[in-house]
Amino acid sequence: MIIELKNNVSEARAQELAQELKAFCIHYDGRYTLITSSSVKELEAKYHSDADRITVLNDDMQLSSRAWKQETRTIDINGVKIGGSTNHTLLIAGPCSVESEEQIEQSATLLKELGISTLRAGAFKPRTSPYTFQGMGLDGLKLLKKMREKYGFNIITEVRDATQVEDIIEYSDIIQIGAKSMYDHGILKRCGKTQKPVLIKRGFGTTLQEFLQCAEFVLAGGNPNVILCERGIRTFETKTRFTLDLCGAAWMKEYSNLPIILDPSHAIGYAYGVPDLARACTAMGVDGLLIEVHPNPKVAKSDASQQLNHDQFRELTGSLKKVAEAIGRKII
Ligand code: PEP
Ligand code: MN
């Protein structure tokens, strides 16, 4: 149940009610709002004088649902807006990992040339093998910050454990919670305490409900700026790395009020399929796309097989603009 309290209810009173009702308490849209389990279906009469609007929901996908807030949330990333009634698709691009200053500078120059505002690269890499490159860590974050200062990008990078959240907040503009960390409640709860935009990737064995409930940890913690990212789920198919769940994306578009980003690179796992998938994603009118691009994919230290080279990426951005235009949207 979501209980939006009247505008004149003080913080002290809201906290008192939260304790009594065992509810989360957030400040949203200028007033305090309490969130209990969805199994609560009725609010005792004695509380009604504090409540302005009560929404009873069928399940624990509550703050993220259109049943509660019909319109898609607008997320403002230092003046770059996504979601809401904006008619654009944010192109997020960059190499899988920061590998060196020279490499990330080459990526930055490419994005600048193409007018792309959001640079993404990992510094803390949650790899599936302990024997592979694990990322440059803090040195990588410092290089990303350097690119932000030099070129004015918004930076998105992944947090691998909760102890890194402070550094990620300092050095970047969007916190990425990866598919493998999506259930890390230390990370989710810490991200609920900041107002930084958080992009959560769907785990590859995660149902849509489980995915949305992870987002609820951040939303109920007090951070309204959550973006969902579908990056492929595991099916019986082995010819591609994962299967991009476009049906799931359509479902989220229909039932969730959170902006949606699609990541065809990690889904298929092979560069040959990324342009076609990216065009299909754009045609769905989603809020953003995440594409991996590397100056020399053959020598990339992670996800080498799926990263586009610079020429392939230039060509792709040209065609994405046309697809977006055909459905009345813009790539930004
Ligand atoms: C990544 O974004 O580079 C990554 C590791 O992705 P995922 O969390 O989707 O596996
Ligand atoms: Mn990657």
Tab-separated table of C-alpha atoms and ligand atoms in Angstrom:
chain	number	residue	atom	x	y	z
A	1	MET	CA	0.000	0.000	0.000
A	2	ILE	CA	1.214	3.499	-0.799
A	3	ILE	CA	-0.056	6.246	1.499
A	4	GLU	CA	0.589	9.779	0.286
A	5	LEU	CA	0.325	12.006	3.325
A	6	LYS	CA	-1.220	15.453	3.274
A	7	ASN	CA	1.155	18.305	2.446
A	8	ASN	CA	0.949	19.693	5.977
A	9	VAL	CA	2.051	16.448	7.685
A	10	SER	CA	5.412	17.133	9.339
A	11	GLU	CA	8.475	14.950	9.012
A	12	ALA	CA	8.213	13.975	12.689
A	13	ARG	CA	4.604	12.837	12.247
A	14	ALA	CA	5.467	10.988	9.026
A	15	GLN	CA	8.283	9.129	10.792
A	16	GLU	CA	5.974	8.269	13.686
A	17	LEU	CA	3.396	6.842	11.271
A	18	ALA	CA	6.108	4.928	9.412
A	19	GLN	CA	7.166	3.262	12.677
A	20	GLU	CA	3.613	2.330	13.607
A	21	LEU	CA	2.814	0.956	10.164
A	22	LYS	CA	6.254	-0.650	9.647
A	23	ALA	CA	6.472	1.363	6.459
A	24	PHE	CA	9.178	3.021	4.400
A	25	CYS	CA	8.948	6.807	4.450
A	26	ILE	CA	10.090	8.889	1.504
A	27	HIS	CA	9.757	12.528	0.572
A	28	TYR	CA	8.400	12.628	-2.974
A	29	ASP	CA	6.677	15.356	-4.970
A	30	GLY	CA	6.760	17.741	-2.015
A	31	ARG	CA	5.177	15.460	0.578
A	32	TYR	CA	5.866	12.447	2.734
A	33	THR	CA	4.763	9.097	1.393
A	34	LEU	CA	4.636	5.797	3.257
A	35	ILE	CA	5.018	2.405	1.633
A	36	THR	CA	3.960	-0.795	3.374
A	37	SER	CA	3.939	-4.337	2.070
A	38	SER	CA	1.358	-4.834	-0.683
A	39	SER	CA	-0.270	-7.458	1.546
A	40	VAL	CA	-1.714	-4.560	3.573
A	41	LYS	CA	-5.050	-3.887	1.922
A	42	GLU	CA	-6.739	-1.548	4.378
A	43	LEU	CA	-5.616	1.427	6.435
A	44	GLU	CA	-7.091	1.769	9.909
A	45	ALA	CA	-9.589	4.640	10.163
A	46	LYS	CA	-7.470	6.478	12.777
A	47	TYR	CA	-4.839	7.190	10.119
A	48	HIS	CA	-7.169	8.540	7.480
A	49	SER	CA	-6.935	12.177	8.593
A	50	ASP	CA	-3.181	12.178	7.735
A	51	ALA	CA	-3.624	10.546	4.336
A	52	ASP	CA	-4.346	12.316	1.096
A	53	ARG	CA	-4.293	9.388	-1.317
A	54	ILE	CA	-4.130	5.661	-0.657
A	55	THR	CA	-3.160	3.212	-3.399
A	56	VAL	CA	-3.663	-0.498	-2.827
A	57	LEU	CA	-1.506	-2.641	-5.104
A	58	ASN	CA	-1.594	-6.294	-6.033
A	59	ASP	CA	2.096	-6.986	-5.479
A	60	ASP	CA	5.331	-5.402	-4.280
A	61	MET	CA	5.995	-3.615	-7.563
A	62	GLN	CA	4.601	-0.435	-6.067
A	63	LEU	CA	6.544	2.830	-6.493
A	64	SER	CA	7.746	1.589	-9.875
A	65	SER	CA	4.226	0.926	-11.140
A	66	ARG	CA	2.022	2.887	-13.494
A	67	ALA	CA	-0.871	1.773	-11.273
A	68	TRP	CA	0.517	4.310	-8.771
A	69	LYS	CA	2.048	6.935	-11.079
A	70	GLN	CA	0.836	6.800	-14.624
A	71	GLU	CA	3.500	8.953	-16.262
A	72	THR	CA	7.060	7.781	-16.895
A	73	ARG	CA	9.497	9.401	-14.487
A	74	THR	CA	11.788	12.063	-15.848
A	75	ILE	CA	15.403	11.599	-14.829
A	76	ASP	CA	17.614	14.652	-15.041
A	77	ILE	CA	21.279	13.878	-15.492
A	78	ASN	CA	22.957	17.275	-15.125
A	79	GLY	CA	20.461	18.839	-17.505
A	80	VAL	CA	20.177	15.847	-19.870
A	81	LYS	CA	16.656	14.552	-19.385
A	82	ILE	CA	15.334	11.081	-20.151
A	83	GLY	CA	11.901	9.537	-19.697
A	84	GLY	CA	8.834	11.639	-18.932
A	85	SER	CA	7.380	13.211	-21.995
A	86	THR	CA	10.789	13.738	-23.629
A	87	ASN	CA	10.791	12.339	-27.075
A	88	HIS	CA	14.319	11.107	-27.187
A	89	THR	CA	16.473	8.055	-26.801
A	90	LEU	CA	19.712	8.593	-24.903
A	91	LEU	CA	22.656	6.891	-26.548
A	92	ILE	CA	25.105	5.665	-23.914
A	93	ALA	CA	28.354	4.356	-25.332
A	94	GLY	CA	31.927	3.488	-24.536
A	95	PRO	CA	34.236	0.523	-24.043
A	96	CYS	CA	33.388	-2.303	-21.659
A	97	SER	CA	36.362	-1.368	-19.443
A	98	VAL	CA	38.656	1.582	-18.980
A	99	GLU	CA	42.017	0.078	-19.975
A	100	SER	CA	44.394	3.034	-20.255
A	101	GLU	CA	44.353	6.791	-20.627
A	102	GLU	CA	45.100	6.500	-24.330
A	103	GLN	CA	42.197	4.089	-24.897
A	104	ILE	CA	39.581	6.077	-22.976
A	105	GLU	CA	40.738	9.297	-24.627
A	106	GLN	CA	40.170	7.686	-28.045
A	107	SER	CA	36.658	6.661	-26.957
A	108	ALA	CA	35.976	10.136	-25.618
A	109	THR	CA	37.084	11.742	-28.868
A	110	LEU	CA	34.758	9.478	-30.866
A	111	LEU	CA	31.771	10.321	-28.675
A	112	LYS	CA	32.563	14.020	-28.876
A	113	GLU	CA	32.765	13.806	-32.686
A	114	LEU	CA	29.291	12.205	-32.756
A	115	GLY	CA	27.721	14.592	-30.246
A	116	ILE	CA	27.107	11.861	-27.643
A	117	SER	CA	26.853	13.167	-24.069
A	118	THR	CA	27.126	10.006	-21.973
A	119	LEU	CA	30.328	7.983	-21.711
A	120	ARG	CA	30.173	4.558	-20.136
A	121	ALA	CA	33.069	2.329	-19.113
A	122	GLY	CA	33.735	-0.029	-16.238
A	123	ALA	CA	36.492	0.413	-13.657
A	124	PHE	CA	35.347	-2.307	-11.248
A	125	LYS	CA	34.501	-5.308	-13.416
A	126	PRO	CA	32.514	-8.209	-11.979
A	127	ARG	CA	33.941	-10.901	-14.251
A	128	THR	CA	32.725	-14.469	-14.538
A	129	SER	CA	36.299	-15.754	-14.092
A	130	PRO	CA	38.757	-14.646	-11.396
A	131	TYR	CA	41.652	-15.150	-13.841
A	132	THR	CA	40.606	-12.406	-16.248
A	133	PHE	CA	41.073	-8.611	-16.158
A	134	GLN	CA	39.174	-7.235	-13.142
A	135	GLY	CA	39.286	-3.559	-14.120
A	136	MET	CA	41.560	-0.651	-13.250
A	137	GLY	CA	39.656	0.180	-10.054
A	138	LEU	CA	40.097	3.667	-8.619
A	139	ASP	CA	42.673	4.589	-11.286
A	140	GLY	CA	39.995	3.859	-13.882
A	141	LEU	CA	37.509	6.091	-12.085
A	142	LYS	CA	40.085	8.889	-12.079
A	143	LEU	CA	40.513	8.566	-15.832
A	144	LEU	CA	36.741	8.745	-16.308
A	145	LYS	CA	36.612	11.858	-14.166
A	146	LYS	CA	39.361	13.348	-16.314
A	147	MET	CA	37.249	12.716	-19.443
A	148	ARG	CA	34.240	14.272	-17.736
A	149	GLU	CA	36.216	17.403	-16.918
A	150	LYS	CA	37.871	17.644	-20.319
A	151	TYR	CA	34.826	16.929	-22.527
A	152	GLY	CA	31.810	17.631	-20.310
A	153	PHE	CA	30.375	14.084	-20.504
A	154	ASN	CA	28.028	12.478	-18.073
A	155	ILE	CA	29.820	9.375	-16.855
A	156	ILE	CA	28.217	6.038	-16.064
A	157	THR	CA	30.197	3.289	-14.398
A	158	GLU	CA	29.498	0.149	-12.451
A	159	VAL	CA	29.643	-0.387	-8.707
A	160	ARG	CA	30.770	-3.903	-7.771
A	161	ASP	CA	30.294	-3.747	-4.013
A	162	ALA	CA	28.752	-1.397	-1.496
A	163	THR	CA	32.119	-0.060	-0.273
A	164	GLN	CA	32.649	1.526	-3.708
A	165	VAL	CA	29.402	3.493	-3.828
A	166	GLU	CA	30.923	6.712	-2.352
A	167	ASP	CA	33.712	6.730	-4.949
A	168	ILE	CA	31.316	5.981	-7.800
A	169	ILE	CA	29.105	8.873	-6.647
A	170	GLU	CA	32.095	11.196	-6.589
A	171	TYR	CA	33.565	10.203	-9.937
A	172	SER	CA	30.466	9.589	-12.038
A	173	ASP	CA	26.971	10.859	-12.851
A	174	ILE	CA	24.992	7.617	-13.117
A	175	ILE	CA	25.651	4.591	-10.928
A	176	GLN	CA	25.400	1.294	-12.814
A	177	ILE	CA	24.367	-1.763	-10.838
A	178	GLY	CA	25.299	-4.704	-13.031
A	179	ALA	CA	23.369	-7.858	-13.825
A	180	LYS	CA	25.567	-9.830	-11.406
A	181	SER	CA	25.159	-7.334	-8.538
A	182	MET	CA	21.469	-6.677	-8.974
A	183	TYR	CA	20.566	-8.643	-5.838
A	184	ASP	CA	23.262	-7.034	-3.673
A	185	HIS	CA	21.148	-5.386	-1.009
A	186	GLY	CA	24.089	-3.478	0.436
A	187	ILE	CA	24.469	-1.726	-2.923
A	188	LEU	CA	20.732	-1.268	-3.453
A	189	LYS	CA	20.175	0.197	0.016
A	190	ARG	CA	23.155	2.534	-0.246
A	191	CYS	CA	21.923	3.719	-3.674
A	192	GLY	CA	18.560	4.493	-2.061
A	193	LYS	CA	20.292	7.058	0.134
A	194	THR	CA	21.620	9.199	-2.698
A	195	GLN	CA	19.763	11.160	-5.347
A	196	LYS	CA	22.228	10.149	-8.102
A	197	PRO	CA	20.570	8.388	-11.021
A	198	VAL	CA	20.959	4.623	-10.753
A	199	LEU	CA	20.803	2.282	-13.737
A	200	ILE	CA	19.952	-1.277	-12.696
A	201	LYS	CA	20.654	-4.086	-15.127
A	202	ARG	CA	18.361	-7.065	-15.085
A	203	GLY	CA	20.024	-10.255	-13.907
A	204	PHE	CA	20.103	-12.885	-16.625
A	205	GLY	CA	18.009	-15.308	-14.562
A	206	THR	CA	15.699	-12.723	-13.078
A	207	THR	CA	11.965	-12.459	-13.630
A	208	LEU	CA	10.488	-9.067	-14.390
A	209	GLN	CA	8.866	-8.972	-10.964
A	210	GLU	CA	12.154	-9.755	-9.190
A	211	PHE	CA	13.846	-7.074	-11.295
A	212	LEU	CA	11.254	-4.444	-10.418
A	213	GLN	CA	11.435	-5.414	-6.752
A	214	CYS	CA	15.189	-4.702	-6.810
A	215	ALA	CA	14.347	-1.248	-8.139
A	216	GLU	CA	11.873	-0.886	-5.241
A	217	PHE	CA	14.751	-1.175	-2.730
A	218	VAL	CA	16.278	1.970	-4.221
A	219	LEU	CA	12.961	3.802	-4.676
A	220	ALA	CA	11.652	2.979	-1.191
A	221	GLY	CA	15.056	3.968	0.209
A	222	GLY	CA	14.357	7.509	-1.024
A	223	ASN	CA	16.014	7.764	-4.444
A	224	PRO	CA	13.406	8.353	-7.178
A	225	ASN	CA	15.972	8.336	-10.006
A	226	VAL	CA	16.023	4.727	-11.139
A	227	ILE	CA	16.478	3.533	-14.729
A	228	LEU	CA	15.867	-0.073	-15.784
A	229	CYS	CA	18.181	-1.830	-18.229
A	230	GLU	CA	17.334	-5.050	-20.065
A	231	ARG	CA	20.584	-6.699	-21.182
A	232	GLY	CA	19.570	-10.217	-22.145
A	233	ILE	CA	18.370	-13.232	-20.207
A	234	ARG	CA	19.502	-16.848	-20.306
A	235	THR	CA	17.364	-19.191	-22.374
A	236	PHE	CA	17.948	-22.649	-23.888
A	237	GLU	CA	19.747	-20.960	-26.793
A	238	THR	CA	23.542	-21.089	-26.847
A	239	LYS	CA	24.370	-19.651	-30.275
A	240	THR	CA	24.016	-16.147	-28.861
A	241	ARG	CA	25.370	-15.170	-25.438
A	242	PHE	CA	21.943	-14.254	-24.044
A	243	THR	CA	18.492	-13.479	-25.457
A	244	LEU	CA	17.416	-9.840	-25.515
A	245	ASP	CA	13.987	-9.854	-23.931
A	246	LEU	CA	12.103	-7.316	-26.013
A	247	CYS	CA	8.807	-8.767	-24.780
A	248	GLY	CA	9.990	-7.953	-21.269
A	249	ALA	CA	10.854	-4.440	-22.414
A	250	ALA	CA	7.346	-4.034	-23.843
A	251	TRP	CA	5.910	-5.282	-20.532
A	252	MET	CA	8.002	-2.825	-18.522
A	253	LYS	CA	6.959	0.003	-20.834
A	254	GLU	CA	3.335	-0.847	-20.199
A	255	TYR	CA	3.412	-1.445	-16.445
A	256	SER	CA	6.373	0.452	-14.996
A	257	ASN	CA	6.896	4.184	-14.635
A	258	LEU	CA	10.704	3.902	-14.793
A	259	PRO	CA	12.672	4.837	-17.924
A	260	ILE	CA	13.958	1.852	-19.898
A	261	ILE	CA	17.350	1.365	-21.507
A	262	LEU	CA	18.154	-1.568	-23.762
A	263	ASP	CA	21.622	-3.091	-24.053
A	264	PRO	CA	21.958	-5.184	-27.220
A	265	SER	CA	25.753	-5.562	-26.830
A	266	HIS	CA	25.714	-7.753	-23.719
A	267	ALA	CA	22.595	-9.564	-24.937
A	268	ILE	CA	23.889	-11.031	-28.174
A	269	GLY	CA	27.554	-10.985	-27.194
A	270	TYR	CA	28.759	-10.645	-30.794
A	271	ALA	CA	29.398	-7.414	-32.677
A	272	TYR	CA	27.821	-8.684	-35.921
A	273	GLY	CA	24.307	-8.552	-34.429
A	274	VAL	CA	24.544	-5.334	-32.452
A	275	PRO	CA	23.550	-2.861	-35.227
A	276	ASP	CA	20.373	-4.762	-36.194
A	277	LEU	CA	19.346	-5.200	-32.573
A	278	ALA	CA	20.102	-1.561	-31.764
A	279	ARG	CA	17.818	-0.477	-34.607
A	280	ALA	CA	15.068	-2.788	-33.346
A	281	CYS	CA	15.457	-1.367	-29.828
A	282	THR	CA	15.289	2.193	-31.169
A	283	ALA	CA	12.130	1.344	-33.089
A	284	MET	CA	10.513	0.342	-29.775
A	285	GLY	CA	10.787	3.947	-28.624
A	286	VAL	CA	12.707	3.178	-25.439
A	287	ASP	CA	14.393	5.857	-23.346
A	288	GLY	CA	17.943	4.801	-24.003
A	289	LEU	CA	20.415	2.436	-25.604
A	290	LEU	CA	23.694	1.151	-24.244
A	291	ILE	CA	26.272	0.134	-26.850
A	292	GLU	CA	29.834	-1.056	-26.316
A	293	VAL	CA	32.435	0.425	-28.652
A	294	HIS	CA	36.214	0.064	-28.486
A	295	PRO	CA	39.073	1.645	-30.485
A	296	ASN	CA	40.423	-1.845	-31.224
A	297	PRO	CA	37.953	-4.565	-30.125
A	298	LYS	CA	40.366	-7.402	-30.956
A	299	VAL	CA	42.624	-6.432	-28.045
A	300	ALA	CA	39.871	-5.387	-25.617
A	301	LYS	CA	40.515	-6.708	-22.093
A	302	SER	CA	36.838	-7.599	-21.539
A	303	ASP	CA	33.876	-8.362	-23.803
A	304	ALA	CA	36.098	-8.276	-26.907
A	305	SER	CA	33.698	-10.178	-29.165
A	306	GLN	CA	30.778	-7.791	-28.787
A	307	GLN	CA	32.347	-4.342	-29.031
A	308	LEU	CA	31.921	-2.379	-32.244
A	309	ASN	CA	34.901	-0.638	-33.758
A	310	HIS	CA	34.748	3.091	-34.358
A	311	ASP	CA	33.751	2.874	-38.014
A	312	GLN	CA	30.953	0.409	-37.263
A	313	PHE	CA	29.732	2.678	-34.504
A	314	ARG	CA	29.760	5.797	-36.700
A	315	GLU	CA	27.689	3.975	-39.294
A	316	LEU	CA	25.284	2.683	-36.662
A	317	THR	CA	24.606	6.102	-35.135
A	318	GLY	CA	23.700	7.426	-38.589
A	319	SER	CA	21.105	4.705	-39.094
A	320	LEU	CA	19.729	4.962	-35.537
A	321	LYS	CA	18.903	8.606	-36.157
A	322	LYS	CA	16.798	7.616	-39.169
A	323	VAL	CA	14.952	4.874	-37.258
A	324	ALA	CA	14.247	7.253	-34.368
A	325	GLU	CA	13.003	9.907	-36.765
A	326	ALA	CA	10.609	7.412	-38.373
A	327	ILE	CA	8.779	7.037	-35.032
A	328	GLY	CA	8.936	10.703	-34.131
A	329	ARG	CA	11.867	10.496	-31.736
A	330	LYS	CA	15.402	11.816	-31.564
A	331	ILE	CA	18.663	10.185	-30.610
A	332	ILE	CA	20.557	12.347	-28.145
B	1	PEP	C1	28.906	-4.337	-18.443
B	1	PEP	O1	28.005	-3.486	-18.518
B	1	PEP	O2	30.020	-4.204	-18.935
B	1	PEP	C2	28.538	-5.611	-17.798
B	1	PEP	C3	29.397	-6.312	-17.090
B	1	PEP	O3	27.258	-5.931	-18.026
B	1	PEP	P1	26.235	-6.920	-17.299
B	1	PEP	O4	26.152	-6.446	-15.885
B	1	PEP	O5	24.991	-6.691	-18.088
B	1	PEP	O6	26.777	-8.308	-17.446
B	2	MN	MN	30.810	-5.290	-21.003
